[in-house]
């Protein structure tokens, strides 16, 4: 699907967020700590919005944007030409980076699409240095069942409708199905804490449909 929609992906995300998507991503990066020259990995980087924001915040840092979809990476490379950014085709469950390489890992609309969520979370922990930081922006599954039913119905209509308008197919109706299979807000927080991450900051957008979370890697020993 991401191969089919790559050329129009940015337009779709702007439309579905009512023009707020870039602002949320900038907020994610703004909430990360001030470090001199961090190594950063942006998961499911798409066309490079977060990677670009990271390179501006950390001009002396090293930023790697990873994505599975070649057309997305082609767009990112054509759009962004900065010396401290590389874009690589990688699975977020197998980043092919040394353990403890990264100071920061980010993901916008990323982990919800992981092939195996537990593996992706473990891979983030593996590549992070002790005390490393994680910034995640994604849809936030409500905990109460009645609210979940409403939320998933709204997202199916909203994403599918914009998909029809922009792509001629209800491509983004998939968001509701991917969220249906994802842990709810409380389950997700508990899973992150069990995996050795401390939640440092949280904030919600769009009536709680989306959430920004900043985490820090903890010592499990």
XYZ file of C-alpha atoms in Angstrom:
221
model
C 0.000 0.000 0.000
C 2.753 2.464 0.894
C 4.335 1.874 -2.509
C 1.032 2.751 -4.204
C 0.442 5.922 -2.188
C 4.032 7.196 -1.886
C 3.699 10.070 -4.356
C 0.588 11.394 -2.607
C 1.426 10.341 0.954
C 2.354 13.789 2.242
C -0.808 15.287 0.796
C -2.876 12.562 2.458
C -1.290 13.019 5.879
C -1.775 16.786 5.696
C -5.411 16.331 4.691
C -6.243 13.711 7.322
C -4.612 15.820 10.066
C -6.321 19.018 8.856
C -2.904 20.527 8.198
C -1.442 19.758 11.636
C 0.770 16.764 10.855
C 4.045 18.671 10.426
C 3.379 20.696 13.553
C 2.952 17.475 15.571
C 6.198 16.060 14.185
C 8.024 19.288 14.980
C 6.590 19.099 18.489
C 7.980 15.563 18.823
C 11.479 16.732 17.938
C 11.205 19.844 20.114
C 10.455 17.628 23.132
C 13.705 15.670 22.708
C 16.686 16.697 24.862
C 19.344 19.173 23.830
C 22.347 17.047 22.891
C 25.470 18.217 21.062
C 25.967 15.538 18.409
C 23.582 12.629 18.899
C 23.159 9.625 16.658
C 19.492 9.401 15.694
C 17.377 6.746 13.974
C 13.956 7.644 12.559
C 11.787 4.555 12.031
C 9.375 4.321 9.081
C 10.744 7.680 7.985
C 8.513 8.013 4.914
C 9.445 11.128 2.943
C 11.659 12.412 5.743
C 9.742 14.999 7.801
C 11.077 13.899 11.193
C 14.579 13.151 9.888
C 14.752 16.698 8.502
C 13.571 18.180 11.807
C 16.178 16.113 13.662
C 18.956 17.311 11.358
C 17.982 20.930 12.016
C 17.809 20.456 15.788
C 21.099 18.529 15.831
C 23.261 19.992 13.019
C 26.332 18.164 14.368
C 24.457 14.904 14.836
C 24.132 11.861 12.568
C 20.622 11.007 11.426
C 19.534 7.782 9.728
C 16.028 7.499 8.320
C 14.884 3.919 7.727
C 11.882 2.666 5.768
C 10.865 -0.543 3.996
C 9.336 1.192 0.968
C 11.761 2.158 -1.859
C 9.481 4.851 -3.394
C 9.245 6.587 -0.004
C 13.029 6.560 0.320
C 13.449 7.891 -3.215
C 11.178 10.812 -2.389
C 13.035 11.483 0.861
C 16.438 11.479 -0.856
C 15.221 13.763 -3.652
C 13.574 16.153 -1.229
C 16.246 16.351 1.495
C 19.923 16.840 0.799
C 21.760 17.430 4.055
C 25.172 16.069 4.938
C 24.113 14.674 8.305
C 21.188 12.542 6.987
C 21.211 9.102 5.368
C 18.134 7.202 4.205
C 18.351 3.395 4.271
C 15.987 0.575 3.390
C 15.579 -1.331 6.641
C 12.985 -3.311 8.598
C 12.377 -1.642 11.970
C 12.541 -5.116 13.511
C 16.072 -5.576 12.168
C 17.908 -2.279 11.835
C 21.361 -3.758 11.134
C 22.997 -1.221 13.452
C 25.412 -2.045 16.299
C 23.986 -2.450 19.789
C 24.096 0.820 21.705
C 24.721 2.858 18.546
C 21.917 5.418 18.899
C 21.268 8.213 21.352
C 17.744 8.826 20.007
C 15.139 6.726 18.178
C 11.997 8.340 16.771
C 8.918 7.053 14.993
C 5.843 8.805 13.645
C 3.011 6.410 12.713
C 5.680 3.697 12.896
C 5.303 1.006 15.567
C 1.602 0.511 14.822
C 2.797 -0.883 11.476
C 5.544 -3.104 12.894
C 5.372 -6.729 11.626
C 5.935 -7.955 15.205
C 5.495 -5.261 17.839
C 7.526 -6.983 20.572
C 10.451 -7.460 18.185
C 10.371 -3.816 17.117
C 10.369 -2.596 20.734
C 13.244 -4.952 21.577
C 15.183 -3.690 18.553
C 14.745 -0.086 19.679
C 16.103 -1.019 23.084
C 19.015 -2.926 21.553
C 20.246 -0.067 19.357
C 19.869 2.588 22.082
C 22.673 3.551 24.415
C 21.984 3.331 28.167
C 19.814 6.318 29.010
C 18.923 6.804 25.338
C 15.742 8.613 24.269
C 12.689 7.592 22.235
C 10.060 9.886 20.695
C 6.863 8.327 19.321
C 3.869 9.939 17.610
C 0.931 7.736 16.636
C -2.758 7.080 16.931
C -3.862 6.476 20.510
C -6.249 3.563 21.038
C -8.814 4.413 23.699
C -8.952 2.046 26.671
C -12.742 1.900 27.201
C -14.508 -0.479 24.809
C -17.400 1.862 23.827
C -14.923 4.609 22.968
C -12.812 2.150 20.973
C -15.805 1.178 18.835
C -16.540 4.840 18.111
C -12.893 5.667 17.464
C -12.313 2.828 15.006
C -15.517 3.621 13.109
C -14.528 7.278 12.800
C -11.012 6.435 11.644
C -12.277 3.962 9.053
C -14.622 6.563 7.579
C -12.133 9.423 7.859
C -9.137 7.565 6.443
C -11.163 5.766 3.788
C -12.882 8.967 2.707
C -9.656 10.901 2.285
C -8.146 7.894 0.510
C -10.953 8.005 -2.047
C -10.513 11.743 -2.554
C -6.726 11.674 -2.915
C -5.891 8.213 -4.287
C -9.196 7.101 -5.781
C -9.208 4.150 -3.336
C -10.025 3.970 0.406
C -6.373 3.266 1.178
C -6.168 4.864 4.609
C -9.113 2.952 6.030
C -6.341 0.530 7.031
C -5.485 2.853 9.943
C -8.547 1.653 11.844
C -7.660 -2.026 11.337
C -4.029 -1.516 12.348
C -5.158 0.304 15.493
C -7.685 -2.446 16.277
C -4.766 -4.889 16.567
C -2.608 -2.489 18.591
C -2.567 -2.319 22.421
C -4.844 0.269 23.985
C -3.423 3.261 25.829
C -3.038 1.517 29.183
C -1.732 -1.746 27.708
C 0.805 0.125 25.577
C 2.113 2.134 28.530
C 2.464 -1.036 30.616
C 4.256 -2.839 27.779
C 6.741 -0.013 27.326
C 7.491 0.071 31.041
C 7.967 -3.717 31.149
C 10.356 -3.405 28.215
C 12.583 -1.060 30.183
C 11.410 2.407 29.155
C 10.455 5.246 31.460
C 7.710 7.547 30.202
C 9.076 11.083 30.542
C 6.397 13.081 28.746
C 3.019 12.557 27.076
C 0.624 14.832 25.255
C -2.461 14.272 23.105
C -3.710 15.824 19.878
C -6.975 15.885 17.971
C -9.316 15.062 20.864
C -7.009 12.318 22.074
C -6.956 10.391 18.799
C -3.188 10.863 18.616
C -0.512 10.814 21.284
C 3.088 11.958 21.551
C 5.228 9.999 24.027
C 8.828 10.670 25.069
C 10.629 7.719 26.691
C 14.007 7.006 28.198
C 15.801 3.660 28.258
C 16.193 2.288 31.779
C 18.531 -0.319 33.238
C 16.586 -3.586 33.740
C 19.238 -5.218 35.952
